[in-house]
Coordinates of C-alpha atoms in Angstrom, one line a residue:
M1 CA -39.9 62.3 -18.1
N2 CA -43.0 60.2 -18.0
I3 CA -42.1 56.6 -18.6
A4 CA -43.9 53.4 -19.6
M5 CA -42.2 50.5 -18.1
L6 CA -42.5 47.3 -19.9
G7 CA -41.7 44.4 -17.3
S8 CA -42.2 44.3 -13.6
G9 CA -39.7 41.7 -12.6
F10 CA -36.1 42.0 -11.3
I11 CA -34.5 44.4 -13.6
G12 CA -37.7 46.6 -13.9
R13 CA -37.7 47.1 -10.2
F14 CA -34.1 48.0 -10.3
Y15 CA -34.7 50.6 -13.0
A16 CA -37.8 51.9 -11.1
D17 CA -35.8 52.4 -7.8
S18 CA -33.2 54.5 -9.9
L19 CA -35.7 56.3 -12.2
Q20 CA -37.7 57.8 -9.6
G21 CA -34.7 58.4 -7.2
Y22 CA -31.9 60.3 -9.0
R23 CA -33.3 63.3 -10.8
S24 CA -36.5 63.4 -8.6
K25 CA -38.5 64.5 -11.5
D26 CA -39.0 61.4 -13.7
K27 CA -42.0 59.3 -13.0
I28 CA -43.3 55.9 -14.2
V29 CA -46.8 56.5 -15.5
S30 CA -47.6 53.2 -17.0
I31 CA -46.6 49.5 -16.3
Y32 CA -47.0 46.3 -18.6
S33 CA -46.5 43.0 -17.3
R34 CA -47.4 39.5 -18.8
R35 CA -48.9 38.6 -15.2
E36 CA -51.8 40.7 -14.0
E37 CA -50.8 40.2 -10.3
S38 CA -47.3 41.3 -11.1
A39 CA -48.5 44.7 -12.9
K40 CA -50.8 45.5 -10.0
K41 CA -48.1 44.9 -7.3
F42 CA -45.5 46.9 -9.2
A43 CA -48.3 49.6 -9.7
Q44 CA -48.9 49.6 -6.0
D45 CA -45.3 49.7 -5.0
Y46 CA -44.2 52.5 -7.3
K47 CA -47.6 54.5 -7.4
V48 CA -48.1 54.0 -11.1
A49 CA -51.5 55.1 -12.4
F50 CA -52.0 52.6 -15.1
A51 CA -51.4 49.0 -15.2
T52 CA -52.0 46.5 -18.0
T53 CA -51.2 43.1 -19.5
T54 CA -51.3 44.5 -23.1
M55 CA -48.1 45.8 -24.3
E56 CA -49.5 48.2 -26.7
E57 CA -51.9 49.8 -24.1
A58 CA -49.0 50.6 -21.9
I59 CA -47.0 52.3 -24.8
N60 CA -49.7 54.2 -26.6
R61 CA -50.7 56.7 -24.1
P62 CA -50.5 60.4 -24.5
D63 CA -48.8 61.1 -21.3
V64 CA -45.9 58.6 -22.0
D65 CA -42.8 60.3 -23.2
V66 CA -40.3 57.4 -23.3
V67 CA -40.7 53.6 -23.0
C68 CA -38.4 51.5 -20.9
I69 CA -38.0 47.9 -21.9
S70 CA -37.0 45.6 -19.1
L71 CA -38.5 42.4 -20.7
P72 CA -37.0 39.0 -21.7
N73 CA -34.7 39.2 -24.7
N74 CA -37.3 37.4 -27.2
L75 CA -39.6 40.2 -26.5
H76 CA -37.4 43.2 -27.3
E77 CA -38.1 43.4 -31.0
E78 CA -41.9 43.4 -30.5
A79 CA -41.7 46.2 -28.0
V80 CA -39.2 48.2 -30.0
L81 CA -41.5 48.0 -33.1
L82 CA -44.6 49.1 -31.2
C83 CA -42.6 52.1 -29.9
C84 CA -41.7 53.0 -33.5
K85 CA -45.3 52.6 -34.5
H86 CA -46.6 55.1 -32.0
K87 CA -43.5 57.4 -32.3
K88 CA -42.2 56.9 -28.7
G89 CA -38.7 57.3 -27.6
V90 CA -37.4 54.0 -26.4
I91 CA -34.5 52.8 -24.0
T92 CA -33.9 49.1 -23.6
T93 CA -32.0 46.7 -21.3
K94 CA -29.2 44.7 -22.7
P95 CA -28.6 42.8 -24.8
L96 CA -30.4 44.8 -27.6
G97 CA -31.3 41.5 -29.4
R98 CA -30.6 37.8 -29.3
N99 CA -28.3 38.1 -32.2
A100 CA -27.0 40.8 -34.6
E101 CA -29.7 40.4 -37.2
E102 CA -32.4 41.0 -34.7
A103 CA -30.4 43.9 -33.3
K104 CA -30.0 45.3 -36.9
R105 CA -33.7 45.2 -37.3
M106 CA -34.4 47.2 -34.2
L107 CA -31.6 49.7 -35.1
E108 CA -33.0 50.3 -38.6
A109 CA -36.6 50.6 -37.1
V110 CA -35.9 53.3 -34.6
E111 CA -33.9 55.3 -37.1
K112 CA -36.5 55.1 -39.7
A113 CA -39.1 56.1 -37.2
G114 CA -36.9 58.9 -36.1
V115 CA -37.4 58.0 -32.5
F116 CA -34.9 58.6 -29.5
N117 CA -33.1 55.3 -28.6
G118 CA -30.8 54.5 -25.8
Y119 CA -29.0 51.2 -25.0
L120 CA -29.1 50.6 -21.1
E121 CA -25.6 49.2 -20.6
D122 CA -25.3 50.2 -17.0
L123 CA -21.7 49.0 -16.4
V124 CA -20.2 51.7 -18.7
Y125 CA -21.9 54.2 -16.3
T126 CA -20.4 53.1 -13.1
P127 CA -18.5 55.8 -11.1
K128 CA -15.2 53.7 -11.3
F129 CA -15.6 53.2 -14.9
I130 CA -16.3 56.9 -15.7
K131 CA -13.2 58.0 -13.6
A132 CA -11.2 55.4 -15.4
M133 CA -12.2 56.1 -18.9
E134 CA -11.3 59.9 -18.3
S135 CA -7.9 58.8 -17.5
V136 CA -7.7 56.8 -20.6
K137 CA -9.1 59.6 -22.6
N138 CA -6.7 61.9 -21.3
G139 CA -3.7 59.7 -22.2
A140 CA -2.6 58.6 -18.7
L141 CA -2.2 54.9 -20.0
G142 CA -0.8 55.9 -23.4
R143 CA -1.8 53.6 -26.2
I144 CA -4.3 51.0 -25.1
L145 CA -3.1 47.5 -25.8
W146 CA -5.2 45.3 -24.0
A147 CA -8.6 45.7 -22.1
K148 CA -10.0 42.8 -19.9
S149 CA -13.6 42.6 -18.2
R150 CA -14.9 39.8 -16.1
E151 CA -18.4 39.4 -14.8
T152 CA -19.2 36.2 -12.8
H153 CA -22.0 35.1 -10.6
P154 CA -24.0 32.0 -9.6
G155 CA -26.5 32.7 -12.2
P156 CA -29.6 35.0 -13.1
H157 CA -32.7 35.3 -11.2
S158 CA -35.5 34.6 -13.6
D159 CA -36.4 31.4 -15.3
W160 CA -36.4 32.8 -18.9
F161 CA -32.6 33.3 -18.8
W162 CA -32.1 29.6 -18.6
D163 CA -34.3 28.9 -21.7
I164 CA -32.0 29.3 -24.9
E165 CA -35.0 30.0 -26.9
Q166 CA -36.2 33.1 -24.9
A167 CA -32.8 34.2 -23.9
G168 CA -30.9 33.5 -27.2
G169 CA -27.8 32.3 -25.5
G170 CA -26.2 31.7 -22.1
C171 CA -23.7 33.6 -20.0
I172 CA -21.9 35.1 -23.2
L173 CA -25.2 36.9 -24.3
D174 CA -26.1 37.8 -20.6
L175 CA -22.8 38.9 -19.2
G176 CA -20.5 39.1 -22.2
C177 CA -22.6 41.9 -23.6
H178 CA -21.4 44.1 -20.5
C179 CA -17.7 42.9 -20.9
V180 CA -17.5 43.5 -24.6
E181 CA -19.0 47.1 -24.4
I182 CA -16.6 48.0 -21.3
T183 CA -13.5 46.8 -23.3
R184 CA -14.6 48.3 -26.5
S185 CA -15.0 51.7 -24.8
Y186 CA -11.4 51.5 -23.4
I187 CA -10.0 50.6 -26.7
G188 CA -12.1 53.1 -28.7
K189 CA -15.7 52.6 -29.9
D190 CA -14.6 53.9 -33.4
I191 CA -12.0 51.2 -33.7
K192 CA -13.4 48.3 -35.6
P193 CA -13.6 44.8 -34.0
V194 CA -12.4 42.4 -36.6
E195 CA -12.4 38.7 -35.4
V196 CA -13.0 36.7 -32.2
M197 CA -11.6 33.7 -30.5
C198 CA -13.8 32.1 -27.9
W199 CA -14.0 28.9 -25.7
A200 CA -17.4 28.2 -24.1
D201 CA -18.8 25.1 -22.2
T202 CA -21.7 23.9 -20.1
Q203 CA -19.9 22.9 -17.0
V204 CA -22.4 22.9 -14.1
K205 CA -25.9 23.8 -14.9
P206 CA -28.5 21.4 -16.5
I207 CA -29.3 23.8 -19.4
D208 CA -28.8 23.8 -23.2
A209 CA -26.6 27.1 -23.3
E210 CA -23.3 27.8 -22.0
D211 CA -22.7 28.5 -18.4
H212 CA -18.9 29.6 -18.7
A213 CA -16.7 31.2 -21.4
I214 CA -13.7 33.2 -22.1
G215 CA -13.0 35.0 -25.4
L216 CA -10.6 37.4 -27.1
V217 CA -11.7 40.2 -29.4
K218 CA -9.1 41.7 -31.9
Y219 CA -9.5 45.1 -33.0
E220 CA -8.1 46.7 -36.3
N221 CA -5.6 48.7 -34.4
G222 CA -3.9 45.7 -32.9
A223 CA -5.5 45.9 -29.5
I224 CA -7.2 43.1 -27.8
G225 CA -10.3 42.9 -25.7
Q226 CA -10.8 39.9 -23.4
F227 CA -13.9 38.9 -21.6
E228 CA -14.4 36.3 -18.8
V229 CA -17.9 35.3 -18.0
S230 CA -19.7 32.7 -15.9
W231 CA -23.0 31.5 -14.3
T232 CA -21.0 28.9 -12.1
F233 CA -18.9 31.2 -10.0
R234 CA -19.7 30.8 -6.3
G235 CA -19.2 33.7 -3.9
G236 CA -21.6 36.6 -5.3
L237 CA -21.1 39.0 -8.2
D238 CA -17.6 39.5 -9.2
L239 CA -16.9 42.6 -11.6
R240 CA -13.4 43.3 -12.5
D241 CA -11.8 45.3 -15.3
E242 CA -8.2 45.5 -16.3
V243 CA -6.8 48.1 -18.8
M244 CA -3.2 48.1 -20.0
G245 CA -1.5 50.8 -22.1
T246 CA 2.0 51.8 -23.2
E247 CA 2.2 54.2 -20.2
G248 CA 0.1 52.6 -17.5
T249 CA -2.4 50.1 -16.2
I250 CA -5.9 50.3 -14.4
W251 CA -7.3 47.7 -12.0
I252 CA -11.0 48.0 -11.2
N253 CA -12.9 45.8 -8.6
S254 CA -16.4 47.1 -8.9
F255 CA -18.5 45.0 -6.5
L256 CA -17.0 42.0 -4.6
R257 CA -14.4 43.9 -2.7
T258 CA -16.0 47.4 -1.9
G259 CA -14.1 48.3 1.4
F260 CA -17.2 47.5 3.3
D261 CA -16.8 44.1 5.3
M262 CA -19.4 42.7 7.6
F263 CA -19.6 39.8 9.9
T264 CA -23.1 38.2 11.0
T265 CA -24.5 35.2 12.3
G266 CA -27.5 35.8 10.3
K267 CA -29.9 36.8 12.8
G268 CA -32.1 39.5 11.4
A269 CA -30.2 39.6 8.1
D270 CA -31.9 39.5 4.8
Y271 CA -30.7 41.1 1.5
V272 CA -27.1 42.0 1.4
A273 CA -26.0 42.6 -2.2
E274 CA -26.8 41.8 -5.6
K275 CA -26.3 38.0 -6.3
A276 CA -24.8 37.6 -2.6
E277 CA -25.2 33.9 -1.9
S278 CA -25.4 33.9 1.8
N279 CA -26.4 36.2 4.7
T280 CA -24.2 34.8 7.4
G281 CA -20.4 34.9 8.0
W282 CA -18.1 37.5 6.5
L283 CA -20.3 39.5 3.8
F284 CA -19.3 42.3 1.4
P285 CA -22.2 44.7 1.3
V286 CA -22.4 47.5 -1.3
G287 CA -23.0 51.1 0.1
D288 CA -25.2 52.4 -2.9
E289 CA -25.9 49.5 -5.2
L290 CA -27.9 51.5 -7.8
N291 CA -25.0 54.0 -8.1
E292 CA -22.2 51.3 -8.0
L293 CA -23.9 49.5 -10.8
G294 CA -24.4 52.6 -12.9
Y295 CA -28.0 53.0 -13.1
N296 CA -28.2 56.5 -11.9
H297 CA -25.7 57.9 -14.2
M298 CA -27.1 55.8 -17.0
F299 CA -30.6 57.3 -16.8
M300 CA -29.2 60.8 -16.2
D301 CA -27.3 60.5 -19.3
M302 CA -30.4 59.2 -21.2
F303 CA -32.9 61.7 -20.1
N304 CA -30.5 64.8 -20.3
A305 CA -29.8 63.7 -23.8
M306 CA -33.5 63.5 -24.8
E307 CA -34.1 67.1 -23.3
K308 CA -31.2 68.3 -25.2
G309 CA -32.2 66.4 -28.5
I310 CA -28.9 64.6 -28.8
A311 CA -27.9 61.0 -28.8
P312 CA -27.0 59.3 -25.4
K313 CA -23.6 57.8 -24.8
E314 CA -25.0 54.2 -25.6
T315 CA -27.4 53.9 -28.3
F316 CA -29.2 50.9 -30.3
Y317 CA -26.0 51.2 -32.7
D318 CA -23.8 50.2 -29.8
G319 CA -26.0 47.3 -29.0
Y320 CA -25.9 46.2 -32.5
V321 CA -22.1 46.1 -32.6
V322 CA -22.0 44.2 -29.3
N323 CA -24.6 41.7 -30.7
A324 CA -22.2 41.2 -33.8
I325 CA -19.2 40.6 -31.7
L326 CA -21.0 38.0 -29.5
D327 CA -22.3 36.2 -32.7
A328 CA -18.7 35.9 -33.8
A329 CA -17.8 34.4 -30.2
Y330 CA -20.6 31.9 -30.6
K331 CA -19.3 30.8 -33.8
S332 CA -15.9 30.5 -32.7
A333 CA -16.9 28.5 -29.6
K334 CA -18.2 25.9 -32.1
T335 CA -15.5 26.1 -34.8
K336 CA -12.6 26.4 -32.4
Q337 CA -11.1 29.1 -34.8
W338 CA -10.8 32.8 -34.9
E339 CA -14.0 34.0 -36.6
P340 CA -14.6 37.3 -38.3
V341 CA -17.0 39.9 -36.9
K342 CA -19.9 40.5 -39.4
L343 CA -20.8 44.2 -39.3
D344 CA -23.2 45.2 -42.0
I345 CA -23.5 48.7 -40.4
W346 CA -20.1 50.3 -39.3
R347 CA -19.9 54.0 -38.5
G348 CA -16.3 54.1 -37.1
K349 CA -12.9 54.5 -38.5
T350 CA -11.8 52.3 -41.5
G351 CA -8.4 51.1 -42.7
V352 CA -6.8 51.6 -39.4
T353 CA -3.4 50.1 -39.2
K354 CA -1.5 48.8 -36.1
D355 CA 0.4 51.4 -34.4
S356 CA 4.2 51.1 -34.2
H357 CA 5.6 49.6 -31.2
L358 CA 9.1 50.9 -32.0
I359 CA 10.5 53.8 -29.8
E360 CA 13.3 55.7 -31.1
Y361 CA 16.4 55.8 -28.8
D362 CA 19.0 57.5 -31.1
A363 CA 19.9 57.3 -34.7
D364 CA 21.1 53.6 -34.5
H365 CA 18.9 52.1 -31.7
H366 CA 15.4 51.4 -30.7
L367 CA 14.6 51.5 -26.9
V368 CA 13.6 48.2 -25.4
K369 CA 13.5 49.2 -21.7
E370 CA 14.9 51.7 -19.2
E371 CA 15.2 51.2 -15.5
V372 CA 16.8 52.0 -12.2
T373 CA 18.5 49.0 -10.4
H374 CA 18.4 48.3 -6.8
Y375 CA 22.0 49.5 -6.5
G376 CA 21.1 52.9 -8.0
A377 CA 22.4 52.5 -11.5
K378 CA 20.3 53.9 -14.5
K379 CA 20.2 51.3 -17.3
V380 CA 18.7 51.1 -20.8
I381 CA 18.3 48.1 -23.0
L382 CA 18.6 48.8 -26.7
K383 CA 18.0 47.0 -30.0
N384 CA 20.3 48.0 -32.9
K385 CA 18.2 48.9 -36.0
K386 CA 20.4 47.4 -38.4
T387 CA 21.8 44.3 -36.8
G388 CA 19.0 43.5 -34.3
K389 CA 21.5 43.0 -31.6
I390 CA 20.2 43.6 -28.1
S391 CA 22.6 45.4 -25.7
E392 CA 22.5 47.2 -22.4
R393 CA 24.1 50.6 -21.6
I394 CA 24.7 51.9 -18.1
L395 CA 23.9 55.8 -17.8
E396 CA 25.9 58.1 -15.9

């Protein structure tokens, strides 16, 4: 693929390192940046032939197959509409929009134009997530009851994130978009999110947006998604997921505890890992950061899908659903109540009821629990279907 990169900053460079490395046949041929010196430096570092400070010039080139948006949130819609105008496939960093209305307009625009669209949600492409998701799909955890995702760190790199007008929100929008899509994937992306309860506050940073939040997302089948996000966490980048089902549990630590520990006085030390706060003492480097954060598998999925003429795993539609859930979270943080998720476009299942939690033991009883005691006895705890009485029975 020949790629036009929009944005030459932190995430644009992360993308470029992955784009020109994994498949070894994709090339950035055009770079747009709002600052001329940044565009030139990016072009020099990644051997890009064309650099410009005019967005449309970067997009409307005959050698461009797909446009990659790595711009501040407030510029996503402008970039997407230009891609539609010039019939270019488009992939964009998260979140899709600053809110669901903005995301909906972009979704409708790409579908009307008939152009390829991909949502660059890298954390559902990490090797650990992919492995865990296969286990969930294969039924290893049974019926998924609860999925929790946590992303916390000391705050983003660029100034625009801290400006609520450009960013559209704080850590809920920046980090919650990851967590919502992770938990939604485990529960089932075809299961409708119905309401959200969220607490948010500005605890540390001198900003107008929230820097810490916790939320619950209730799904139509009774499952619960939970997110914990913060720009106030000290100690680096903490990415953790937990999934609980009727038959099992998964715990994932994606970044802060990697099995790679290092101690250094700091002499000669520089970059250690994404969002690391120190380069002295005990440190926790990451072996292959691009891979562990999902970028390699993400771009492979996007470009393989383009070549096959199919939709990738993550599309603008997914970005729209995530934005709708986060809109409800912001509203709940203000009202202190459960708030409904407003989805004008829903393409999943409808009318799903909560699965029965009752397990048949025999004609008269439901099973509460079965276990083997420390002294070797096998025991079941039962509930009588008619009377509701709880009893236990020792098995031979």
